[in-house]
PDB file of C-alpha atoms in Angstrom:
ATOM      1  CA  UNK A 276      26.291 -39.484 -20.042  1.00 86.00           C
ATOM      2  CA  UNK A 277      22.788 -39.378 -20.790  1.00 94.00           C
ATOM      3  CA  UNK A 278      21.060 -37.205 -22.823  1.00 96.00           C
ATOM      4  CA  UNK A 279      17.432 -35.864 -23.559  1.00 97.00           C
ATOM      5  CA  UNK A 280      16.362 -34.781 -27.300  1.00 94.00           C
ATOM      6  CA  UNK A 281      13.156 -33.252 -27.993  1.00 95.00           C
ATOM      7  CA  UNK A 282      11.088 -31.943 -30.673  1.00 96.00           C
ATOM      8  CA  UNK A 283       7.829 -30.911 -31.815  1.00 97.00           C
ATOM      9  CA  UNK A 284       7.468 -28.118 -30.211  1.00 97.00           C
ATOM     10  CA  UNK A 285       5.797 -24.874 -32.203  1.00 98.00           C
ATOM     11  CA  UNK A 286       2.791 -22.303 -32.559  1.00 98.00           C
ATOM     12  CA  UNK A 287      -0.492 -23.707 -33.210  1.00 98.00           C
ATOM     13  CA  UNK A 288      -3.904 -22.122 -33.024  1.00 98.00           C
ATOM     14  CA  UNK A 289      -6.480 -22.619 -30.288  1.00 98.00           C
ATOM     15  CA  UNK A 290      -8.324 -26.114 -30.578  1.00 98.00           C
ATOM     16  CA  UNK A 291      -5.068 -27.814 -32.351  1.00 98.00           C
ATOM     17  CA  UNK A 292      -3.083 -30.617 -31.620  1.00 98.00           C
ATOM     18  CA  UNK A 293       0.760 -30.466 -31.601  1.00 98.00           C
ATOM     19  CA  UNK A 294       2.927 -34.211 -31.057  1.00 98.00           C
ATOM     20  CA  UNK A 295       6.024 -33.745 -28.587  1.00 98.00           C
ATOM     21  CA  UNK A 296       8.597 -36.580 -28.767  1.00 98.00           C
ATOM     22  CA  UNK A 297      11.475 -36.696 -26.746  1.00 98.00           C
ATOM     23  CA  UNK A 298      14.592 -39.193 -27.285  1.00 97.00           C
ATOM     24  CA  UNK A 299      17.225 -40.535 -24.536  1.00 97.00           C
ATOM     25  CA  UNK A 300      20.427 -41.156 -25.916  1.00 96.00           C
ATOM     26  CA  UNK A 301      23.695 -42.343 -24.502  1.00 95.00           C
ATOM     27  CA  UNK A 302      25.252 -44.878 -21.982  1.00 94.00           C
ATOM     28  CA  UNK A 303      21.754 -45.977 -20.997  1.00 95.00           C
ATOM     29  CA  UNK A 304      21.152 -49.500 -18.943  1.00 94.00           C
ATOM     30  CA  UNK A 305      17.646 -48.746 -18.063  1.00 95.00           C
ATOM     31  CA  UNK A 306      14.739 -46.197 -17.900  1.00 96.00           C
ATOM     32  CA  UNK A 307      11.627 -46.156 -15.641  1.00 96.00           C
ATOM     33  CA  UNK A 308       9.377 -43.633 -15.559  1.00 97.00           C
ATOM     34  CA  UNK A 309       9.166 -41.037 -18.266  1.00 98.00           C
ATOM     35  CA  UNK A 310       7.303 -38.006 -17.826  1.00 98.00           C
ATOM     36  CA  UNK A 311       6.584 -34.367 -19.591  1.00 98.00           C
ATOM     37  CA  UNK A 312       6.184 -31.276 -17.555  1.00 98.00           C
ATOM     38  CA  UNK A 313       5.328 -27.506 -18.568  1.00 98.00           C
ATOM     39  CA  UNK A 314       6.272 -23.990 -17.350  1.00 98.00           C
ATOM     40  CA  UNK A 315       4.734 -21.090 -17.994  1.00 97.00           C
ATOM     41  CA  UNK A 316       6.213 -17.604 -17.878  1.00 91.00           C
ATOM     42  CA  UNK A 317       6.067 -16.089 -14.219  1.00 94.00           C
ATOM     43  CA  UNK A 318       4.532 -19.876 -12.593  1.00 96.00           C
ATOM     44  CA  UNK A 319       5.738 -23.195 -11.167  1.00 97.00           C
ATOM     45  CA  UNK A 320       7.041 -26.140 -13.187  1.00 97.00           C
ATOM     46  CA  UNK A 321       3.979 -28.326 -13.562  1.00 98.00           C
ATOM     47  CA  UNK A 322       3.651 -31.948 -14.021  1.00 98.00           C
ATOM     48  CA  UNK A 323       1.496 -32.979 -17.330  1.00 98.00           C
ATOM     49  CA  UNK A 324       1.987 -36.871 -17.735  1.00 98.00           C
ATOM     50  CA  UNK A 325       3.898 -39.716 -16.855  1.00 98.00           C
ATOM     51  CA  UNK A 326       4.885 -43.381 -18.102  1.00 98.00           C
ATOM     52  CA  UNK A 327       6.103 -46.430 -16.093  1.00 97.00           C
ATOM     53  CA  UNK A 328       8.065 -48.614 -18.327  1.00 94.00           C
ATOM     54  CA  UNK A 329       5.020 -51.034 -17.966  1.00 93.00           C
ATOM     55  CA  UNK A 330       2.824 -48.220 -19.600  1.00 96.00           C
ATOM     56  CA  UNK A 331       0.796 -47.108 -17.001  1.00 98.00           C
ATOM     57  CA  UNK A 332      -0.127 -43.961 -17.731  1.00 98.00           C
ATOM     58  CA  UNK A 333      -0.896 -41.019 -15.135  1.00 98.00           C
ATOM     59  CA  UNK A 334      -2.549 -37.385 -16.422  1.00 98.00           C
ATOM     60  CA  UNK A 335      -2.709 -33.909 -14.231  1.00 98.00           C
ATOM     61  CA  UNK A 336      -6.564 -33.345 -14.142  1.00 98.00           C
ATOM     62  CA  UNK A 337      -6.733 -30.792 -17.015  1.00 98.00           C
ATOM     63  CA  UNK A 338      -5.427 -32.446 -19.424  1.00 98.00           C
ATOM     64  CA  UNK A 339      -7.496 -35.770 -19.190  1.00 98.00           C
ATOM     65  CA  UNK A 340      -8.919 -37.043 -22.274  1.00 98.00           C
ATOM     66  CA  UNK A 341      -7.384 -34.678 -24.807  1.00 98.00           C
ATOM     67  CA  UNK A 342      -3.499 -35.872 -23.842  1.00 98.00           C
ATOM     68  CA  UNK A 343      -1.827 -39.356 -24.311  1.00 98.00           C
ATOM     69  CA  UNK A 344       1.178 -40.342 -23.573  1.00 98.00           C
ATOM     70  CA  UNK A 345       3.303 -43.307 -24.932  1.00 98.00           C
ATOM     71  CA  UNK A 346       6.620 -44.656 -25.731  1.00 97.00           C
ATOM     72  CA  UNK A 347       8.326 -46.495 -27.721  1.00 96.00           C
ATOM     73  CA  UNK A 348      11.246 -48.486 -25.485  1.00 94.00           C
ATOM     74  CA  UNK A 349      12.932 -49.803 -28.648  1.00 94.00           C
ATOM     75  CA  UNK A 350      14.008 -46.444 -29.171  1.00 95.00           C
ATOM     76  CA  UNK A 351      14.133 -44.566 -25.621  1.00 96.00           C
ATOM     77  CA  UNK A 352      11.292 -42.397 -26.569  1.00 97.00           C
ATOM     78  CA  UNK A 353       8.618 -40.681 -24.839  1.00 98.00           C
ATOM     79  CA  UNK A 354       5.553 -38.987 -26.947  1.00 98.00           C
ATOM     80  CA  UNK A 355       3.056 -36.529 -25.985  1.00 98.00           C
ATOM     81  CA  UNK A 356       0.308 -36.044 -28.207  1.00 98.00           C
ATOM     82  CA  UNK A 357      -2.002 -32.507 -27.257  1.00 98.00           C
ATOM     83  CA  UNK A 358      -5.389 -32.516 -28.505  1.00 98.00           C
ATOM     84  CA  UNK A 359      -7.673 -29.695 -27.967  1.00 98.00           C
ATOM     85  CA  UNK A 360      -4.880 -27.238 -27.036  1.00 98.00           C
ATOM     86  CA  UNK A 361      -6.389 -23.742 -25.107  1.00 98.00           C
ATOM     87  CA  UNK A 362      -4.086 -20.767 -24.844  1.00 97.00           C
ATOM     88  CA  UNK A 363      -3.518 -21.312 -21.197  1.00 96.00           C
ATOM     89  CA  UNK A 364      -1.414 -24.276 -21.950  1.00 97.00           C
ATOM     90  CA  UNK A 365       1.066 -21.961 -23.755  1.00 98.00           C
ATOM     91  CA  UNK A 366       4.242 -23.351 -22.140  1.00 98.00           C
ATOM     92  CA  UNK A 367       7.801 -24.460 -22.329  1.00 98.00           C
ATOM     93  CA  UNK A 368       7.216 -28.259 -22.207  1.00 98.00           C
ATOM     94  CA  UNK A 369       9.738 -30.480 -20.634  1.00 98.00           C
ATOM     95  CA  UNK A 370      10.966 -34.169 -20.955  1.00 98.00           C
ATOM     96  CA  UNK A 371      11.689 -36.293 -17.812  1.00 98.00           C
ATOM     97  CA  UNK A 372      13.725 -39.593 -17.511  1.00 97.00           C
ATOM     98  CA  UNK A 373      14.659 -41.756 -14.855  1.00 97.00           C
ATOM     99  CA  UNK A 374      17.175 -43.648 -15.865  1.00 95.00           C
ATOM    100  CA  UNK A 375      19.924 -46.142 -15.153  1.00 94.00           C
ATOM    101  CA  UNK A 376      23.223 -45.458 -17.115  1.00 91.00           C
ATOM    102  CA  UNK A 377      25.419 -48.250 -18.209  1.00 90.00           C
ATOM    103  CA  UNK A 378      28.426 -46.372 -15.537  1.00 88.00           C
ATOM    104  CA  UNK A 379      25.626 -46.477 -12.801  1.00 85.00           C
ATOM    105  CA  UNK A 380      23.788 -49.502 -12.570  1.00 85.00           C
ATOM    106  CA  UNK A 381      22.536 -49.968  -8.833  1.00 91.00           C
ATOM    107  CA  UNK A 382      20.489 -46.709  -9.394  1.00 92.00           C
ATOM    108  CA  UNK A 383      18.500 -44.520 -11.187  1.00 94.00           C
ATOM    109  CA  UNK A 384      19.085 -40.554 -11.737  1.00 94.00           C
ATOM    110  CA  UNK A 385      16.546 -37.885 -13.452  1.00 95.00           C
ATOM    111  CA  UNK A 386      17.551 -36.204 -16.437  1.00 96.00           C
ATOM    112  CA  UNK A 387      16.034 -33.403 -18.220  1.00 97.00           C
ATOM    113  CA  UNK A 388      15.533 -32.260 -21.585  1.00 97.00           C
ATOM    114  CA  UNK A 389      15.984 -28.429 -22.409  1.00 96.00           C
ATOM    115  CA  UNK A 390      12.418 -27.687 -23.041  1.00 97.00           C
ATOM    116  CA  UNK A 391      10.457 -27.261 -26.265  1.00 97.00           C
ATOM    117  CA  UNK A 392       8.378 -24.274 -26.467  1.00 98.00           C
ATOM    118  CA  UNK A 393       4.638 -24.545 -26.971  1.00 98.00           C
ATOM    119  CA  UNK A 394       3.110 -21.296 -28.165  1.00 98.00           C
ATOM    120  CA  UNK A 395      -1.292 -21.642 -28.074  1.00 98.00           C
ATOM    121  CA  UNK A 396      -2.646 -18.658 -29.988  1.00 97.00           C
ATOM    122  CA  UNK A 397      -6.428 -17.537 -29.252  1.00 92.00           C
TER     123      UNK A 397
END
């Protein structure tokens, strides 16, 4: 199986920056895309930022120029570095993965992470 580790999560004060990282582990062949999403108590699941495994990079509007996402494919990892955080963006923050395992090779599944909570305080 594959697996989804993440950290970095925390409280942090209006206007600071917090680094999320988030690991795959396991029978892995291959991984695509890699994405983070957020979810806020009482709203929708929303998409933040993705990754192709080429590195192009894709942003949700509010979150342009104070986000960056990366990864580092020598060790399955996705990053999310949050600059400039606002209260708003208070959140449980979730990894994304689409991956091929090594027992599934012709195609590729999503896997989640279990969230990392983000706590913004005004």
């Amino acid at each position: 199986q594959v697996q989804l580790v993440e950290s970095g999560g925390g409280l942090v004060q209006a206007g600071g920056s917090l680094r999320l990282s988030c690991a795959a582990s396991g029978s892995i062949f291959s991984i695509n895309t890699m994405s983070w999403y957020r979810q806020a108590p009482g709203k929708q699941r929303e998409f933040v930022a993705k990754i192709t495994s080429s590195g192009t990079t894709t942003y949700v509007e509010s979150v342009k120029g104070r986000f960056t996402i990366s990864r580092d494919n020598a060790k399955n990892t996705v990053y999310l570095q949050m600059n400039s955080l606002k209260p708003e963006e208070t959140a449980v923050y979730y990894c994304n993965a689409l991956v091929k395992s090594s027992e599934r090779v012709t195609y590729y599944s999503n896997y989640w992470g279990q969230g990392t909570q983000v706590t913004v305080s005004s």
